[in-house]
Amino acid sequence: MKRTKIIDILSSTSYGQEVCVKGWVRTHRSSKAVDFIALNDGSTIKNVQVVVSPDTCSLNSDSVADPSLKDITTGACIAVTGALVESPAAGQPSEIQASAITIYGLCDNTYPMQKKGQSFEVMRKNAHLRLRTNTFGAVMRIRHNMAMAIHTYFHEHGFFYFHTPLITASDCEGAGNMFQVTTKNLYDLKKDEQGRIIYDDDFFGEQTSLTVSGQLEGELGATALGAIYTFGPTFRAENSNTPRHLAEFWMVEPEVAFLDQEELMDLEEDFIKYCVRWALDNCKDDLEFLNKMIDKTLIERLEGVLKETFVRLPYTEGINILQQAIKDGKKFEFPCNWGDDLASEHERYLVEEHFKKPVIMTDYPRSFKSFYMKQNAPAASVAPADGPSVGYKGAIAPGPTMQGTDVLFPQIGEIIGGSVREESYDKLMAEVERRKMDLTHLWWYLDTRRYGSCPHAGFGLGFERLILFVTGMQNIRDVIPFPRTPKNAEF
């Protein structure tokens, strides 16, 4: 008989109809006359109750010799055929009166995902099985929905999905924390007289790495197609064991021609509100479960994002607010002087305590922003009037500021990093030379400023950080199926 998904069974009112469901046992309890099995197939957070009368239900299996009802424990995989009936119990519209059960696979008492609560640390060690739990099933369904929201938003707004390479010879962020890609024999590396590795005999003939961003190639697409977005895995070999870092993570990176700073902020706010609205509209059951079990303010916080207009806050004003908070007795672990890159604690103070709404911070100092960002005009590139007294690092005249637009969210901190890109060849070259950057692998990027350059802007959204916010989970390793972190590449 053809299988029906449990999500469809629970919405059906075709009582008396014979149905077939297949899935994994969440619980099994027995009484003298009847057994109750809660079955889930992953299509919904909700289980369907299977009522089994041992005298009238046949039991069979091709893989289990002499099967019995008591063998069907938490985690077992079964198929159930029976009549769909209206349930007399509160909280469930229907149940199945089983006439036949087929056992596909049993679980012994060593099964790690028993009904009793497991710590997230234990579940990370069993990432191959944790997906069957209610929590991780909910997170993965929401993750899918957020991916669908992203593709739908950009398609509806005229963007083209643009595939950028995973293997690259350039470093977009200039961080240097990249995984190398090579076919060379690591036990017999050829080196030159200075001790540098010779890559002439490597597959690509030069040193290559896994990408940290598709932005640079994305800019090429924007200057040809007008508006593109990338959505794929990126990699960073940063030895960070924190709840906010992964070595392999997914990025969403739109790039748009003829977009200025105000329009970029409009895009960032509209896009992220669309994703949150999609979650509330399409993930109701999963969000209600997570709101109950993980974060009791989750749904309220998501709805709050839709109600609020994001604050647009220049970096200098943000520093003034943080400095005043310190004067008023607020304690921060890290300094927050003009010229400092703000830490997560500073970002969250602005969002959660001062404004109590999302913030788009703009116009950062050049000192810690990327070379490709557009510099503000001198009139806008100023530190506070009393610059040195608020901690500007050692300079009487502050350096210029860049047209960055970072979106800061409650509990997360930075969720989007964006900017207007410098379209002037001369200005971009001046910044490259000021930073003494190696142009060997950037010639093609600079060509876009030589041949028909145009104003353009874009941003990068850390997909897992979006999932953290939407699910209320506290560790980024719990919103990706198989996390890659330092000393951990299992599964």
Tab-separated table of C-alpha atoms in Angstrom:
chain	number	residue	atom	x	y	z
A	1	MET	CA	0.000	0.000	0.000
A	2	LYS	CA	1.251	3.519	-0.818
A	3	ARG	CA	2.703	5.428	2.123
A	4	THR	CA	1.115	8.652	3.396
A	5	LYS	CA	3.276	11.202	5.202
A	6	ILE	CA	2.351	11.812	8.821
A	7	ILE	CA	1.966	15.553	8.241
A	8	ASP	CA	-0.808	14.723	5.750
A	9	ILE	CA	-2.366	12.091	8.027
A	10	LEU	CA	-2.710	14.630	10.852
A	11	SER	CA	-4.568	17.080	8.608
A	12	SER	CA	-6.870	14.447	7.099
A	13	THR	CA	-10.480	13.893	8.174
A	14	SER	CA	-11.030	10.818	5.979
A	15	TYR	CA	-11.945	8.734	8.996
A	16	GLY	CA	-12.438	5.036	8.335
A	17	GLN	CA	-10.040	5.070	5.398
A	18	GLU	CA	-7.181	2.538	5.412
A	19	VAL	CA	-3.778	4.242	5.444
A	20	CYS	CA	-0.119	3.290	5.585
A	21	VAL	CA	2.495	5.276	7.521
A	22	LYS	CA	6.194	4.608	7.954
A	23	GLY	CA	8.628	6.112	10.401
A	24	TRP	CA	10.597	5.842	13.626
A	25	VAL	CA	9.189	5.124	17.056
A	26	ARG	CA	9.331	8.003	19.522
A	27	THR	CA	7.671	6.121	22.402
A	28	HIS	CA	5.983	2.777	23.011
A	29	ARG	CA	3.855	2.092	26.051
A	30	SER	CA	1.859	-1.014	26.811
A	31	SER	CA	-1.204	-1.855	28.866
A	32	LYS	CA	-2.948	-5.175	29.363
A	33	ALA	CA	-5.219	-4.880	26.353
A	34	VAL	CA	-3.650	-2.359	24.021
A	35	ASP	CA	-0.307	-0.743	23.050
A	36	PHE	CA	0.279	2.898	22.082
A	37	ILE	CA	3.095	3.796	19.676
A	38	ALA	CA	4.032	7.404	18.884
A	39	LEU	CA	5.415	7.415	15.335
A	40	ASN	CA	7.279	10.181	13.510
A	41	ASP	CA	8.603	10.279	9.936
A	42	GLY	CA	10.343	13.680	9.973
A	43	SER	CA	7.676	15.470	7.938
A	44	THR	CA	6.404	17.302	11.039
A	45	ILE	CA	7.293	17.860	14.675
A	46	LYS	CA	4.068	16.084	15.620
A	47	ASN	CA	3.714	12.322	16.060
A	48	VAL	CA	0.806	10.165	15.025
A	49	GLN	CA	-0.503	7.792	17.674
A	50	VAL	CA	-0.789	4.166	16.605
A	51	VAL	CA	-3.173	2.041	18.684
A	52	VAL	CA	-2.265	-1.661	18.596
A	53	SER	CA	-4.478	-4.504	19.793
A	54	PRO	CA	-2.146	-7.540	19.947
A	55	ASP	CA	-5.011	-9.948	19.185
A	56	THR	CA	-6.026	-8.263	15.920
A	57	CYS	CA	-2.763	-6.742	14.594
A	58	SER	CA	-0.402	-8.896	12.531
A	59	LEU	CA	3.340	-8.443	13.008
A	60	ASN	CA	5.935	-9.333	10.387
A	61	SER	CA	9.517	-8.561	9.353
A	62	ASP	CA	11.967	-9.682	6.676
A	63	SER	CA	14.928	-8.724	8.859
A	64	VAL	CA	13.870	-9.755	12.365
A	65	ALA	CA	13.332	-13.376	13.344
A	66	ASP	CA	10.199	-14.084	15.395
A	67	PRO	CA	9.296	-10.403	16.006
A	68	SER	CA	7.145	-9.318	18.943
A	69	LEU	CA	5.571	-6.053	20.046
A	70	LYS	CA	7.957	-5.702	22.984
A	71	ASP	CA	10.849	-5.522	20.489
A	72	ILE	CA	9.510	-2.226	19.144
A	73	THR	CA	11.328	0.321	21.305
A	74	THR	CA	12.331	3.978	20.883
A	75	GLY	CA	14.208	4.424	17.611
A	76	ALA	CA	12.829	1.354	15.847
A	77	CYS	CA	11.724	1.810	12.229
A	78	ILE	CA	8.336	0.362	11.290
A	79	ALA	CA	5.510	0.542	8.786
A	80	VAL	CA	1.913	0.595	10.021
A	81	THR	CA	-1.236	-0.177	8.070
A	82	GLY	CA	-4.603	0.500	9.628
A	83	ALA	CA	-7.740	2.613	9.799
A	84	LEU	CA	-7.589	6.356	10.341
A	85	VAL	CA	-9.989	7.195	13.154
A	86	GLU	CA	-10.946	10.275	15.111
A	87	SER	CA	-9.001	10.337	18.350
A	88	PRO	CA	-10.838	10.454	21.670
A	89	ALA	CA	-7.760	11.923	23.344
A	90	ALA	CA	-7.283	15.673	23.729
A	91	GLY	CA	-4.599	17.377	21.697
A	92	GLN	CA	-4.605	14.993	18.717
A	93	PRO	CA	-7.215	15.047	15.955
A	94	SER	CA	-6.745	11.484	14.746
A	95	GLU	CA	-4.970	8.193	15.348
A	96	ILE	CA	-4.437	4.919	13.541
A	97	GLN	CA	-5.989	1.622	14.596
A	98	ALA	CA	-3.262	-0.749	13.429
A	99	SER	CA	-4.130	-3.895	11.512
A	100	ALA	CA	-0.580	-4.772	10.457
A	101	ILE	CA	2.933	-3.719	11.470
A	102	THR	CA	6.092	-4.411	9.495
A	103	ILE	CA	9.398	-4.046	11.341
A	104	TYR	CA	12.258	-2.655	9.245
A	105	GLY	CA	14.878	-2.155	11.945
A	106	LEU	CA	15.016	-2.496	15.721
A	107	CYS	CA	17.028	-0.588	18.334
A	108	ASP	CA	18.613	-2.172	21.371
A	109	ASN	CA	18.982	-0.458	24.730
A	110	THR	CA	22.288	1.181	23.714
A	111	TYR	CA	20.471	3.588	21.350
A	112	PRO	CA	21.830	7.034	22.385
A	113	MET	CA	18.695	9.060	21.579
A	114	GLN	CA	16.371	7.632	24.204
A	115	LYS	CA	13.257	9.523	25.272
A	116	LYS	CA	14.999	10.941	28.340
A	117	GLY	CA	16.628	14.313	27.765
A	118	GLN	CA	20.150	14.331	26.331
A	119	SER	CA	22.598	17.218	26.655
A	120	PHE	CA	23.517	19.029	23.452
A	121	GLU	CA	27.126	17.967	23.984
A	122	VAL	CA	26.107	14.300	24.016
A	123	MET	CA	24.024	14.836	20.897
A	124	ARG	CA	26.943	16.497	19.087
A	125	LYS	CA	28.967	13.349	19.712
A	126	ASN	CA	26.122	11.434	18.074
A	127	ALA	CA	25.468	13.809	15.197
A	128	HIS	CA	24.640	10.849	12.962
A	129	LEU	CA	21.589	10.101	15.159
A	130	ARG	CA	20.621	13.456	16.687
A	131	LEU	CA	18.685	14.449	13.565
A	132	ARG	CA	15.964	11.995	14.672
A	133	THR	CA	15.217	13.974	17.830
A	134	ASN	CA	12.395	16.511	18.021
A	135	THR	CA	14.763	19.435	18.514
A	136	PHE	CA	17.045	18.729	15.597
A	137	GLY	CA	14.191	17.714	13.346
A	138	ALA	CA	12.633	21.128	14.023
A	139	VAL	CA	15.925	22.955	13.416
A	140	MET	CA	16.559	21.158	10.119
A	141	ARG	CA	13.054	21.802	8.814
A	142	ILE	CA	13.485	25.493	9.660
A	143	ARG	CA	16.906	25.467	7.975
A	144	HIS	CA	15.274	24.115	4.818
A	145	ASN	CA	12.576	26.766	4.975
A	146	MET	CA	15.117	29.545	5.376
A	147	ALA	CA	16.958	28.302	2.278
A	148	MET	CA	13.658	28.344	0.381
A	149	ALA	CA	12.920	31.858	1.655
A	150	ILE	CA	16.311	33.100	0.443
A	151	HIS	CA	15.920	31.678	-3.057
A	152	THR	CA	12.324	32.881	-3.294
A	153	TYR	CA	13.136	36.415	-2.128
A	154	PHE	CA	15.928	36.938	-4.625
A	155	HIS	CA	14.020	35.318	-7.487
A	156	GLU	CA	11.004	37.539	-6.826
A	157	HIS	CA	13.244	40.632	-6.742
A	158	GLY	CA	14.999	39.967	-10.050
A	159	PHE	CA	18.298	38.571	-8.775
A	160	PHE	CA	20.133	35.767	-10.578
A	161	TYR	CA	21.555	32.796	-8.661
A	162	PHE	CA	25.265	32.935	-9.434
A	163	HIS	CA	27.658	30.075	-8.688
A	164	THR	CA	31.094	31.182	-7.532
A	165	PRO	CA	34.090	28.808	-7.202
A	166	LEU	CA	34.935	26.941	-4.026
A	167	ILE	CA	38.600	26.642	-5.039
A	168	THR	CA	40.405	29.947	-5.360
A	169	ALA	CA	43.862	31.467	-5.580
A	170	SER	CA	42.753	34.755	-3.976
A	171	ASP	CA	41.856	35.674	-0.412
A	172	CYS	CA	38.796	37.942	-0.348
A	173	GLU	CA	39.065	38.928	3.303
A	174	GLY	CA	42.846	39.066	3.493
A	175	ALA	CA	42.757	37.032	6.703
A	176	GLY	CA	45.028	34.254	5.509
A	177	ASN	CA	43.103	31.627	7.498
A	178	MET	CA	42.366	29.395	4.514
A	179	PHE	CA	42.406	25.645	3.899
A	180	GLN	CA	44.881	24.753	1.181
A	181	VAL	CA	43.907	22.560	-1.760
A	182	THR	CA	46.705	20.475	-3.258
A	183	THR	CA	47.540	17.205	-4.987
A	184	LYS	CA	51.176	17.419	-3.913
A	185	ASN	CA	52.840	14.676	-1.890
A	186	LEU	CA	53.058	16.280	1.540
A	187	TYR	CA	55.904	13.939	2.487
A	188	ASP	CA	58.058	15.111	-0.420
A	189	LEU	CA	57.530	18.831	-0.991
A	190	LYS	CA	59.806	20.560	-3.472
A	191	LYS	CA	61.121	23.897	-2.242
A	192	ASP	CA	63.165	26.733	-3.732
A	193	GLU	CA	66.384	28.198	-2.310
A	194	GLN	CA	64.397	30.405	0.084
A	195	GLY	CA	62.530	27.368	1.454
A	196	ARG	CA	59.238	28.250	-0.245
A	197	ILE	CA	57.131	25.429	-1.658
A	198	ILE	CA	57.209	25.133	-5.457
A	199	TYR	CA	53.720	24.680	-6.873
A	200	ASP	CA	54.632	24.276	-10.548
A	201	ASP	CA	53.865	20.553	-10.408
A	202	ASP	CA	50.640	20.971	-8.410
A	203	PHE	CA	47.255	20.406	-10.081
A	204	PHE	CA	46.535	24.118	-10.654
A	205	GLY	CA	50.184	25.122	-10.974
A	206	GLU	CA	49.890	27.565	-8.091
A	207	GLN	CA	48.867	27.701	-4.441
A	208	THR	CA	45.101	27.376	-4.071
A	209	SER	CA	42.668	27.289	-1.136
A	210	LEU	CA	39.030	26.766	-0.252
A	211	THR	CA	37.161	30.059	-0.509
A	212	VAL	CA	36.213	32.232	2.444
A	213	SER	CA	33.755	34.235	0.317
A	214	GLY	CA	32.291	34.399	-3.162
A	215	GLN	CA	32.068	38.178	-3.036
A	216	LEU	CA	34.851	39.131	-5.452
A	217	GLU	CA	33.538	36.833	-8.167
A	218	GLY	CA	30.013	37.928	-7.251
A	219	GLU	CA	30.955	41.511	-8.077
A	220	LEU	CA	31.892	40.352	-11.573
A	221	GLY	CA	28.414	38.880	-11.945
A	222	ALA	CA	26.735	42.066	-10.724
A	223	THR	CA	28.614	44.190	-13.256
A	224	ALA	CA	27.234	41.984	-16.042
A	225	LEU	CA	23.805	40.802	-14.842
A	226	GLY	CA	22.860	43.749	-12.621
A	227	ALA	CA	21.856	41.827	-9.507
A	228	ILE	CA	23.112	38.400	-8.421
A	229	TYR	CA	23.353	36.347	-5.264
A	230	THR	CA	25.537	33.467	-4.185
A	231	PHE	CA	24.463	30.854	-1.674
A	232	GLY	CA	26.922	28.133	-0.839
A	233	PRO	CA	29.554	26.760	1.531
A	234	THR	CA	32.590	28.780	2.567
A	235	PHE	CA	35.558	27.781	4.682
A	236	ARG	CA	37.835	29.388	7.242
A	237	ALA	CA	40.765	27.717	8.989
A	238	GLU	CA	40.399	29.813	12.122
A	239	ASN	CA	41.202	27.973	15.357
A	240	SER	CA	38.135	29.291	17.193
A	241	ASN	CA	36.287	27.006	19.582
A	242	THR	CA	33.354	29.309	20.283
A	243	PRO	CA	29.557	28.954	20.015
A	244	ARG	CA	29.655	31.357	17.037
A	245	HIS	CA	32.342	29.842	14.775
A	246	LEU	CA	32.515	27.004	12.264
A	247	ALA	CA	35.271	25.979	9.863
A	248	GLU	CA	32.678	25.176	7.177
A	249	PHE	CA	29.620	27.389	6.941
A	250	TRP	CA	27.171	28.719	4.361
A	251	MET	CA	27.046	32.293	3.116
A	252	VAL	CA	24.413	34.292	1.247
A	253	GLU	CA	26.049	37.110	-0.717
A	254	PRO	CA	24.032	39.400	-3.005
A	255	GLU	CA	25.800	41.980	-5.169
A	256	VAL	CA	23.873	44.742	-6.939
A	257	ALA	CA	24.939	47.282	-9.545
A	258	PHE	CA	23.948	50.942	-9.131
A	259	LEU	CA	23.120	50.566	-5.421
A	260	ASP	CA	24.095	53.261	-2.916
A	261	GLN	CA	24.465	53.000	0.866
A	262	GLU	CA	20.865	53.911	1.733
A	263	GLU	CA	19.496	51.470	-0.831
A	264	LEU	CA	21.806	48.764	0.485
A	265	MET	CA	20.456	49.216	4.015
A	266	ASP	CA	16.912	49.072	2.632
A	267	LEU	CA	17.774	45.762	0.940
A	268	GLU	CA	19.344	44.300	4.074
A	269	GLU	CA	16.358	45.173	6.248
A	270	ASP	CA	13.747	44.047	3.732
A	271	PHE	CA	15.554	40.754	3.044
A	272	ILE	CA	15.977	39.707	6.640
A	273	LYS	CA	12.406	40.664	7.542
A	274	TYR	CA	11.207	38.557	4.623
A	275	CYS	CA	13.113	35.544	5.992
A	276	VAL	CA	11.727	36.022	9.513
A	277	ARG	CA	8.190	36.438	8.169
A	278	TRP	CA	8.613	33.256	6.115
A	279	ALA	CA	9.616	31.346	9.250
A	280	LEU	CA	6.592	32.594	11.190
A	281	ASP	CA	4.255	31.766	8.297
A	282	ASN	CA	5.676	28.376	7.335
A	283	CYS	CA	7.284	26.879	10.463
A	284	LYS	CA	4.555	27.428	13.053
A	285	ASP	CA	4.633	23.991	14.702
A	286	ASP	CA	8.425	23.818	14.876
A	287	LEU	CA	8.711	27.358	16.240
A	288	GLU	CA	6.100	26.666	18.895
A	289	PHE	CA	8.035	23.572	19.964
A	290	LEU	CA	11.336	25.485	20.156
A	291	ASN	CA	9.616	28.374	21.918
A	292	LYS	CA	8.465	25.913	24.580
A	293	MET	CA	11.612	23.798	24.892
A	294	ILE	CA	14.562	26.076	23.984
A	295	ASP	CA	13.715	29.787	24.273
A	296	LYS	CA	10.396	30.985	25.679
A	297	THR	CA	10.848	34.438	24.115
A	298	LEU	CA	11.614	33.130	20.609
A	299	ILE	CA	8.338	33.866	18.818
A	300	GLU	CA	7.953	37.219	20.571
A	301	ARG	CA	11.452	38.194	19.444
A	302	LEU	CA	10.816	37.140	15.833
A	303	GLU	CA	7.549	39.079	15.729
A	304	GLY	CA	9.353	42.059	17.241
A	305	VAL	CA	11.794	42.180	14.322
A	306	LEU	CA	8.900	42.615	11.903
A	307	LYS	CA	7.340	45.442	13.919
A	308	GLU	CA	10.474	47.552	14.311
A	309	THR	CA	12.263	49.803	11.862
A	310	PHE	CA	15.973	49.043	12.141
A	311	VAL	CA	18.059	51.800	13.694
A	312	ARG	CA	20.672	53.240	11.317
A	313	LEU	CA	23.600	54.150	13.484
A	314	PRO	CA	26.930	55.651	12.402
A	315	TYR	CA	29.882	53.981	14.120
A	316	THR	CA	30.946	57.240	15.747
A	317	GLU	CA	27.554	57.695	17.399
A	318	GLY	CA	27.676	54.069	18.523
A	319	ILE	CA	31.031	54.672	20.200
A	320	ASN	CA	29.624	57.728	21.946
A	321	ILE	CA	26.731	55.634	23.316
A	322	LEU	CA	29.102	52.911	24.535
A	323	GLN	CA	31.444	55.446	26.125
A	324	GLN	CA	28.515	57.038	27.951
A	325	ALA	CA	27.389	53.613	29.145
A	326	ILE	CA	30.858	53.049	30.617
A	327	LYS	CA	30.678	56.410	32.395
A	328	ASP	CA	27.309	55.326	33.788
A	329	GLY	CA	28.815	52.151	35.242
A	330	LYS	CA	28.449	49.578	32.452
A	331	LYS	CA	31.290	47.029	32.444
A	332	PHE	CA	32.677	45.604	29.193
A	333	GLU	CA	35.378	42.966	28.870
A	334	PHE	CA	36.882	44.579	25.771
A	335	PRO	CA	37.722	48.258	25.072
A	336	CYS	CA	35.432	50.278	22.816
A	337	ASN	CA	37.360	53.354	21.812
A	338	TRP	CA	37.071	55.137	18.490
A	339	GLY	CA	39.096	53.027	16.075
A	340	ASP	CA	38.361	49.710	17.797
A	341	ASP	CA	36.488	46.922	16.048
A	342	LEU	CA	33.443	46.370	18.248
A	343	ALA	CA	33.138	43.069	20.092
A	344	SER	CA	29.924	41.053	20.260
A	345	GLU	CA	29.243	42.391	23.768
A	346	HIS	CA	29.262	45.966	22.444
A	347	GLU	CA	26.978	45.111	19.530
A	348	ARG	CA	24.529	43.294	21.779
A	349	TYR	CA	24.466	46.174	24.279
A	350	LEU	CA	23.427	48.564	21.521
A	351	VAL	CA	20.746	46.185	20.222
A	352	GLU	CA	19.412	44.587	23.409
A	353	GLU	CA	19.831	47.275	26.060
A	354	HIS	CA	20.113	50.692	24.441
A	355	PHE	CA	17.851	50.618	21.378
A	356	LYS	CA	16.035	47.318	22.057
A	357	LYS	CA	15.711	46.719	18.323
A	358	PRO	CA	17.985	45.675	15.408
A	359	VAL	CA	20.675	48.145	14.406
A	360	ILE	CA	22.440	48.756	11.103
A	361	MET	CA	25.826	50.228	11.990
A	362	THR	CA	27.485	52.320	9.285
A	363	ASP	CA	30.615	54.277	8.449
A	364	TYR	CA	33.364	52.325	10.171
A	365	PRO	CA	37.007	53.413	10.455
A	366	ARG	CA	39.167	52.233	7.573
A	367	SER	CA	41.647	50.605	9.960
A	368	PHE	CA	39.732	47.337	10.381
A	369	LYS	CA	37.603	47.175	7.246
A	370	SER	CA	38.359	45.497	3.911
A	371	PHE	CA	40.252	47.147	1.079
A	372	TYR	CA	37.324	47.012	-1.365
A	373	MET	CA	34.986	49.228	0.683
A	374	LYS	CA	34.166	52.711	-0.559
A	375	GLN	CA	35.596	55.542	1.530
A	376	ASN	CA	33.352	58.319	2.719
A	377	ALA	CA	34.002	61.865	1.621
A	378	PRO	CA	36.290	63.771	4.030
A	379	ALA	CA	33.377	65.664	5.593
A	380	ALA	CA	31.854	62.377	6.714
A	381	SER	CA	35.148	60.826	7.754
A	382	VAL	CA	35.505	62.257	11.213
A	383	ALA	CA	35.904	60.900	14.677
A	384	PRO	CA	34.024	62.589	17.539
A	385	ALA	CA	34.873	66.279	17.959
A	386	ASP	CA	36.848	65.404	21.064
A	387	GLY	CA	38.532	62.508	19.184
A	388	PRO	CA	41.543	61.740	21.408
A	389	SER	CA	39.535	62.119	24.622
A	390	VAL	CA	37.316	59.179	23.645
A	391	GLY	CA	40.281	57.002	22.918
A	392	TYR	CA	41.070	57.496	19.213
A	393	LYS	CA	44.354	55.651	18.797
A	394	GLY	CA	47.217	58.083	18.829
A	395	ALA	CA	46.235	60.276	15.873
A	396	ILE	CA	45.225	63.905	15.990
A	397	ALA	CA	43.394	63.643	12.669
A	398	PRO	CA	41.293	60.494	12.414
A	399	GLY	CA	41.553	58.241	9.387
A	400	PRO	CA	38.754	58.025	6.857
A	401	THR	CA	35.635	55.973	7.353
A	402	MET	CA	34.198	53.374	5.005
A	403	GLN	CA	30.636	52.856	3.788
A	404	GLY	CA	30.063	49.652	5.707
A	405	THR	CA	26.548	48.546	6.707
A	406	ASP	CA	26.567	45.800	9.345
A	407	VAL	CA	23.237	44.514	10.685
A	408	LEU	CA	23.307	43.751	14.424
A	409	PHE	CA	20.692	41.463	15.965
A	410	PRO	CA	19.682	40.546	19.520
A	411	GLN	CA	21.477	37.493	20.954
A	412	ILE	CA	23.591	37.181	17.780
A	413	GLY	CA	25.462	40.421	17.278
A	414	GLU	CA	26.505	40.881	13.662
A	415	ILE	CA	24.317	38.843	11.327
A	416	ILE	CA	25.042	40.749	8.087
A	417	GLY	CA	28.234	42.454	6.954
A	418	GLY	CA	27.849	44.698	3.936
A	419	SER	CA	29.263	47.724	2.190
A	420	VAL	CA	29.296	49.896	-0.852
A	421	ARG	CA	32.234	48.755	-2.989
A	422	GLU	CA	34.834	51.217	-4.262
A	423	GLU	CA	34.210	51.637	-7.994
A	424	SER	CA	37.119	54.002	-8.754
A	425	TYR	CA	40.205	52.245	-10.121
A	426	ASP	CA	42.545	54.964	-8.847
A	427	LYS	CA	41.079	54.977	-5.336
A	428	LEU	CA	41.024	51.194	-5.128
A	429	MET	CA	44.643	50.994	-6.309
A	430	ALA	CA	45.654	53.620	-3.745
A	431	GLU	CA	44.115	51.506	-0.970
A	432	VAL	CA	45.744	48.332	-2.270
A	433	GLU	CA	49.131	50.058	-2.316
A	434	ARG	CA	48.580	51.602	1.117
A	435	ARG	CA	48.015	48.108	2.514
A	436	LYS	CA	50.941	46.669	0.508
A	437	MET	CA	48.708	43.952	-0.896
A	438	ASP	CA	49.947	41.323	-3.363
A	439	LEU	CA	48.245	41.965	-6.707
A	440	THR	CA	49.222	38.631	-8.262
A	441	HIS	CA	45.756	37.148	-7.876
A	442	LEU	CA	43.722	40.363	-7.972
A	443	TRP	CA	44.426	41.620	-11.503
A	444	TRP	CA	41.076	40.365	-12.791
A	445	TYR	CA	39.216	42.060	-9.931
A	446	LEU	CA	40.933	45.371	-10.637
A	447	ASP	CA	40.000	45.046	-14.315
A	448	THR	CA	36.353	45.564	-13.397
A	449	ARG	CA	37.342	49.090	-12.343
A	450	ARG	CA	39.199	49.679	-15.615
A	451	TYR	CA	36.510	48.502	-17.997
A	452	GLY	CA	33.068	50.032	-17.504
A	453	SER	CA	33.168	50.401	-13.738
A	454	CYS	CA	29.898	51.189	-11.990
A	455	PRO	CA	28.701	51.976	-8.454
A	456	HIS	CA	27.706	48.761	-6.711
A	457	ALA	CA	27.150	47.300	-3.258
A	458	GLY	CA	26.455	44.034	-1.508
A	459	PHE	CA	26.468	42.114	1.736
A	460	GLY	CA	27.184	38.727	3.250
A	461	LEU	CA	24.757	36.901	5.540
A	462	GLY	CA	26.053	34.018	7.642
A	463	PHE	CA	23.326	31.431	7.032
A	464	GLU	CA	23.968	29.562	10.281
A	465	ARG	CA	23.729	32.810	12.246
A	466	LEU	CA	20.327	33.408	10.697
A	467	ILE	CA	19.284	29.899	11.761
A	468	LEU	CA	20.571	30.579	15.288
A	469	PHE	CA	18.336	33.625	15.523
A	470	VAL	CA	15.255	32.014	14.011
A	471	THR	CA	15.470	28.829	16.116
A	472	GLY	CA	16.679	30.286	19.425
A	473	MET	CA	19.489	27.723	19.574
A	474	GLN	CA	22.581	28.846	21.487
A	475	ASN	CA	25.435	27.095	19.665
A	476	ILE	CA	26.149	27.348	15.947
A	477	ARG	CA	27.196	23.680	15.937
A	478	ASP	CA	23.549	22.804	16.560
A	479	VAL	CA	22.088	24.477	13.465
A	480	ILE	CA	24.133	22.635	10.814
A	481	PRO	CA	23.781	18.872	10.335
A	482	PHE	CA	27.452	17.955	10.654
A	483	PRO	CA	29.600	20.759	12.118
A	484	ARG	CA	33.241	21.176	11.128
A	485	THR	CA	35.278	22.681	13.966
A	486	PRO	CA	38.894	22.443	15.169
A	487	LYS	CA	39.851	18.774	15.761
A	488	ASN	CA	36.420	17.624	14.576
A	489	ALA	CA	35.639	16.349	11.082
A	490	GLU	CA	33.602	13.262	11.959
A	491	PHE	CA	30.489	12.121	10.131
